[in-house]
Amino acid sequence: MTDKYRFLGRPRRTKEDRRFIAGSGRYVADIRLPGMAHIALVASPHASARIVSIDTGAALAVDGVRAVLTGAELQQATASMQHGVHLPEILWYPLAAGVVRYAGEWVAAVVADDRYIAEDAAELVAVAYEPLPAVVDPEEAFASTGRLVHPKHGSNVLFHRNFIWGPVEADFAAAAHSLDFRARWGRSSTVPIETFGAVACWDSGDDILDVWASVQMPKYADQIADALRLQGNQVRVHFDVDVGGSYGVKRGLKHAILVGYLARKLGRPVRLIEDRLENMSGGDAHGPDRIFDVSVAFDADGTVRSMKMRALDDCGAYPGRAPLQLGKPVGSIVGPYRIGSVAYEAISVCTNKTAQVAVRGFGQAPTTFAIETAIDRVAGYLGLDRVEVRRRNFIRADQFPYTIPSGTEYDSGDYHAVMRKLTDLANYPALLERRDQIRKAGKLAGVGIAAAMEPGGGNAAFEPLFNPRNDTTLWPESCTVKVDRQGAITALIVTSSAGQGHQTLAATVIGETLGFDPVGIRVIHSDSLSSLPGNSPVASRMAIMLGGAAQKAAEIIRDRAIRIAAHNLGRDPSGVIYADGAVAVTDDPSKRLSWEQIVRICHRQYHLMPPGMEPGLQASYTLQVPKGGAMPGEDGRVQMYPCFSFEAHMALVEIDPGTGKVEIPEYYVAHDCGTVINPLIVRGMMLGGIAHGIGAALYEKFEYDETGQHLSGTFMDYLLPSSLEIPMVKIAEHCTPSPLTSHGQKGAGESGYPGSPAAVASAVNDALAPIGRRVDALPIRLGYLAGMLRTASGAAP
Amino acid sequence: MPAKRITVIVNGEPHAASVEPRLTLVDFLRDVLDLTGTHVGCEHGVCGACSVLFDDLPIRSCLMFAVQADGHRVSTVEGLTEPGGGLSLIQDCFWETHSLQCGYCTPGMLIAAHALLRRNPDPSRQEIRKAISGNLCRCTGYGQIVEAIELAADRLNQRTPSPERDGHDR
Ligand code: FES
Ligand code: FES
């Protein structure tokens, strides 16, 4: 790979890092506008209650307070936010009116000259509530028609569908064995260190709303315009805001509606920067919260023939896009395995909890955890080695492209080779010996294994799959490349970035194509009005989609340079050759046009241009997702995403038998995301994803009590792993290029996270096996393990 | 609340201002002095995004009032760069190993790393992990941050960095 390319695939310094290291990043909280007012929020203390009255008088009387906005006014003035599935009776606004549906839901917004005054006044807003019983348990929400979160909807069920792909019952009947189990994925999220923020400014002279936000969301400007009943071109979202981490969740639509409405109403800029509690309890940024019931049918050699999976997800109080997180896993519902048939029951329910949003992988990590738990259990049942059972079930390299029962075709891969790299890297037999040594010394120890898919490219086929009224099959990304009069190259991209290195990505691909050092190529984040269609960095798609669009735009520039030079050198374009900006006659390289000469022709010398050629030197390209474009079939078979990265994890854990504390002294991963554009970035994504997954497996949970009170509003309750919890991970890279992309690249933005929770759970269960215990509910927290070990202590080794 | 007049020496320069006694040090740095390199992640002392040096020791500027800094020295990430904008050794090592993604935790992380290397120019891996354990990073999983600090220590001690530093098996 490194020989084929000059810039691509090399560990080059990124373009973005320097400004962050110097402390000169520009995040939303750094944006200062003259006369800017600040919002503090009044949140519901109840999980479910009727709002009897709101008295804003005392708050309004505070010096420096400009307004107190309640839900009654805002709901009049704006349109409901939309959901990912068709739920016309569930209305959703930034501020509650009439009733509150979760503890932390925003009830009023106080606007003041500074945040300190706004916070003071927020405490003076007197809201009288009549508490109502809350729906807390998702199974109960599913079964009950008595207590409803949204009575008008008539049920707590937001989505429910049974998919059957292939002869499931026949396969179960024919298999030698079957087993079933329940696995639980706890409510956690990505929890960036920067909370969500938005600033809005209404320009009455131009009739336009300018928005700066910490956002990573497709179609953000359109949705703001819809809610505020503005024309699309009356909202301009600025994408040149550095986003302090997102991993899916930075989608604050309600925040933007709130500041947008208030900025227009008050005639001055308004900003809302969530504090940590507002973010955790009221930011609507929780992640999947899932109960899996899984059955698998398998033969004596460990071959898994069929799987039945029921997934019940607790969306919280408002659906948003949450139900769709049950849809994305359809595209890799068998993981990397040749499982021949699948029954998948997807159920999404609402409860009186904070709403969910898209979390890294969009439901992939929980589903992988369930599948991998099944594979471990099959191995345990048959007394076979867990690596061997995976090998026996892997799709073979010679079977690609490979179509899974749910209709998606995997583009390429070599899972056996990646697994071999993993077992070599970890020295698997020696690792098992080290585990046994630790066990002999009186501790619990286990080795965990997981294999996981990372679908990339994002065609959002789950939208039409889960919502028959949605016929979206286009999910594009764009890039513009311009060459100025001095010959310098600038690219425009359509999205804000949250640390994924999009500037580096675009510059590297353009530099590679045109033969210029990416260091000199500038990449600009445009705004929603000046940009071409794009869908933001969701779905591990930017290497594939922005990389592909940048490549195409750069190729157009290169072709233009070739045609201009050929015209002036008196040759056919096929008789010249392009290198590093200059074009020379193939059989007489002394005849050439330099980059400067070509640029001069484009910008000044119309008489030297080929007749009919557009002046200037610029190109734009809008790329559709490879293989995107088809609606799902009747049976729910669909091509979900084009490219499939693969990762295999192996972890060694030690558990202190007294305290239940889990330590991870060793962690290995082997990874295949096709061609790597910048290995430093891919490595960072992988390490960050693994750390996040370790958090989801062992520490992180949005905890609720039985009355629906949220108990994890701070970093003292919601535990993010620190450098002491996260091991130094060793990585082996493998490369199976994708046949579908510009350079063979696949997605890497969600890597690590699909597999690491399953690997850690597998390791903990291997450690518990000698005492005959097992835990299939994440997170596996210290207190829980300590309790389990106490009761099992009679049987301890 | 009556404002109080304070003078804080920030990145070597004295800054005088009238502030409310309840103004936090981080808000003073960000909003009064416009030094927005120092970030806010939790405002309850856990994440470390607001870390600054206070008389050379790393502290959390969200847990302190500006008035408490009267007469003291405070250094922020902006103070780590050399006059003219050149990166310090630790900053350069962060760039070289790509120790960051979104950059939000980075100023606090740099302060922690800088303080560590000042008191211990040749820390072990475990000492490094401990020294940054009060600074949460959600992007990187810490691996490349540890590598950056190891690289900086190698350079401080004029050692050739070990080729295995990045843990890659290519
Ligand atoms: S903002 Fe100060 S520790 Fe988090
Ligand atoms: S780089 Fe994003 S939180 Fe550390």
Coordinates of C-alpha atoms in Angstrom, one line a residue, chain A residues 11 13-18 20-25 27 29-30 32 114-117 120 189-195 242-247 271 274-277 360 421 425 498-500 664 679-689 691-692 695 700 713-716 718 720-733, chain B residues 1 20 22-25 27-28 30-32 34 36-44 46-47 49 77-78 80-81 84-87 90-107 110 125-126 128-144 146-147 150 155 164-170:
Chain A
P11 CA 1.3 8.2 9.3
R13 CA 0.6 14.6 10.9
T14 CA -3.0 15.7 10.7
K15 CA -4.2 19.1 9.6
E16 CA -6.5 19.6 12.5
D17 CA -4.4 18.7 15.5
R18 CA -2.2 21.8 15.5
F20 CA -6.3 22.1 19.1
I21 CA -2.9 21.7 20.6
A22 CA -2.3 25.4 20.5
G23 CA -5.7 26.0 22.3
S24 CA -7.0 27.8 19.3
G25 CA -9.8 25.5 18.3
Y27 CA -15.9 25.4 19.7
A29 CA -18.9 28.0 23.5
D30 CA -16.0 30.1 22.1
R32 CA -19.1 35.5 21.1
D114 CA -25.2 36.4 31.5
R115 CA -25.4 32.8 32.5
Y116 CA -25.1 33.5 36.2
I117 CA -28.2 35.7 36.2
D120 CA -30.4 32.4 39.4
S189 CA -24.2 6.7 25.5
T190 CA -21.2 8.3 23.9
V191 CA -21.1 11.2 26.4
P192 CA -18.7 13.6 24.8
I193 CA -16.6 15.8 27.1
E194 CA -18.1 18.8 25.4
T195 CA -21.9 19.1 26.1
D242 CA -15.2 22.5 16.0
V243 CA -17.3 19.9 17.7
G244 CA -15.9 18.6 21.0
G245 CA -16.7 14.9 20.4
S246 CA -19.9 13.4 19.2
Y247 CA -19.7 9.7 18.1
R271 CA -26.9 30.9 23.2
E274 CA -25.9 22.7 28.3
D275 CA -24.4 22.2 31.7
R276 CA -23.5 18.6 32.5
L277 CA -26.7 17.8 34.3
R360 CA -21.7 5.1 17.6
K421 CA -3.3 -12.2 13.0
L425 CA -0.5 -11.0 18.0
A498 CA -15.9 16.2 15.7
G499 CA -12.4 14.9 15.6
Q500 CA -12.6 12.5 12.7
I664 CA -7.7 -5.7 31.8
P679 CA -3.0 5.2 9.9
L680 CA -2.7 7.6 12.9
I681 CA -6.4 8.5 12.5
V682 CA -7.6 4.9 12.1
R683 CA -5.5 3.9 15.1
G684 CA -7.0 6.6 17.2
M685 CA -10.5 5.7 16.1
M686 CA -9.9 2.0 17.0
L687 CA -8.4 2.8 20.4
G688 CA -11.1 5.3 21.3
G689 CA -13.8 2.9 20.2
A691 CA -12.2 2.4 25.4
H692 CA -15.8 3.4 24.9
G695 CA -16.9 1.7 29.4
E700 CA -21.3 3.3 32.1
G713 CA -26.7 13.2 36.0
T714 CA -23.0 13.8 36.8
F715 CA -19.6 12.3 36.1
M716 CA -19.6 11.1 39.6
Y718 CA -22.1 8.1 35.2
L720 CA -16.4 7.3 32.2
P721 CA -13.3 5.2 32.1
S722 CA -10.0 7.0 32.8
S723 CA -6.5 6.2 31.7
L724 CA -6.2 3.8 34.6
E725 CA -9.1 1.6 33.4
I726 CA -8.1 1.5 29.8
P727 CA -5.2 -0.9 28.8
M728 CA -2.5 -0.2 26.3
V729 CA -4.0 -2.0 23.3
K730 CA -2.0 -3.8 20.7
I731 CA -3.3 -3.6 17.1
A732 CA -2.7 -5.7 14.0
E733 CA -3.9 -4.3 10.7
Chain B
M1 CA -22.8 41.2 44.6
E20 CA -18.0 39.2 41.1
R22 CA -18.8 34.1 42.6
L23 CA -17.1 34.2 39.1
T24 CA -15.3 30.9 38.6
L25 CA -11.7 31.0 37.6
D27 CA -15.2 31.7 33.4
F28 CA -12.7 34.5 34.3
R30 CA -12.6 32.3 29.1
D31 CA -15.1 35.2 29.4
V32 CA -13.1 38.0 30.9
D34 CA -10.9 35.6 26.2
T36 CA -10.9 30.1 25.3
G37 CA -8.3 27.4 25.1
T38 CA -9.3 26.2 28.6
H39 CA -12.5 24.2 28.3
V40 CA -15.4 23.3 30.4
G41 CA -16.7 19.7 30.5
C42 CA -18.5 19.1 33.8
E43 CA -18.1 22.1 36.2
H44 CA -17.9 19.6 39.0
V46 CA -14.2 15.3 37.4
C47 CA -13.3 15.7 33.8
A49 CA -11.0 19.8 30.7
V77 CA -2.6 26.1 27.2
E78 CA -2.1 29.4 25.4
L80 CA 2.5 26.6 26.6
T81 CA 3.2 27.8 23.1
G84 CA 5.5 33.6 18.1
G85 CA 3.3 30.5 18.2
G86 CA 5.9 27.7 18.1
L87 CA 4.8 24.5 19.8
I90 CA 5.0 18.2 24.6
Q91 CA 2.6 19.9 22.2
D92 CA 4.7 18.8 19.3
C93 CA 4.8 15.2 20.5
F94 CA 1.0 15.3 20.9
W95 CA 0.8 16.3 17.2
E96 CA 3.3 13.7 16.1
T97 CA 1.5 10.8 17.8
H98 CA -2.0 12.2 17.0
S99 CA -2.9 12.2 20.7
L100 CA -6.2 13.8 20.1
Q101 CA -9.3 13.8 17.9
C102 CA -11.8 16.4 18.8
G103 CA -9.3 18.4 20.9
Y104 CA -11.7 19.2 23.6
C105 CA -9.8 17.5 26.4
T106 CA -6.4 18.4 24.9
P107 CA -5.6 21.6 26.7
L110 CA -1.4 19.0 27.9
R125 CA 4.3 4.2 31.6
Q126 CA 2.4 3.6 34.9
I128 CA 2.1 8.6 33.0
R129 CA -1.2 6.8 33.1
K130 CA -1.6 7.9 36.7
A131 CA -0.7 11.5 36.0
I132 CA -3.4 11.8 33.3
S133 CA -6.0 9.8 35.1
G134 CA -7.8 12.9 36.3
N135 CA -8.3 14.1 32.7
L136 CA -11.1 12.3 30.8
C137 CA -10.8 11.8 27.1
R138 CA -13.6 10.3 25.2
C139 CA -12.0 10.2 21.8
T140 CA -8.6 8.6 22.0
G141 CA -8.8 5.8 24.6
Y142 CA -5.6 7.4 26.0
G143 CA -3.2 5.2 24.1
Q144 CA -1.7 7.9 21.8
V146 CA 0.6 8.0 26.7
E147 CA 2.7 7.5 23.6
E150 CA 6.7 8.8 26.4
R155 CA 13.3 13.6 23.6
E164 CA 7.8 -0.3 19.1
R165 CA 6.3 2.8 20.7
D166 CA 3.2 2.8 18.5
G167 CA 2.4 -0.8 19.3
H168 CA 1.8 -1.5 15.7
D169 CA 2.3 -5.0 14.3
R170 CA 2.6 -4.4 10.6

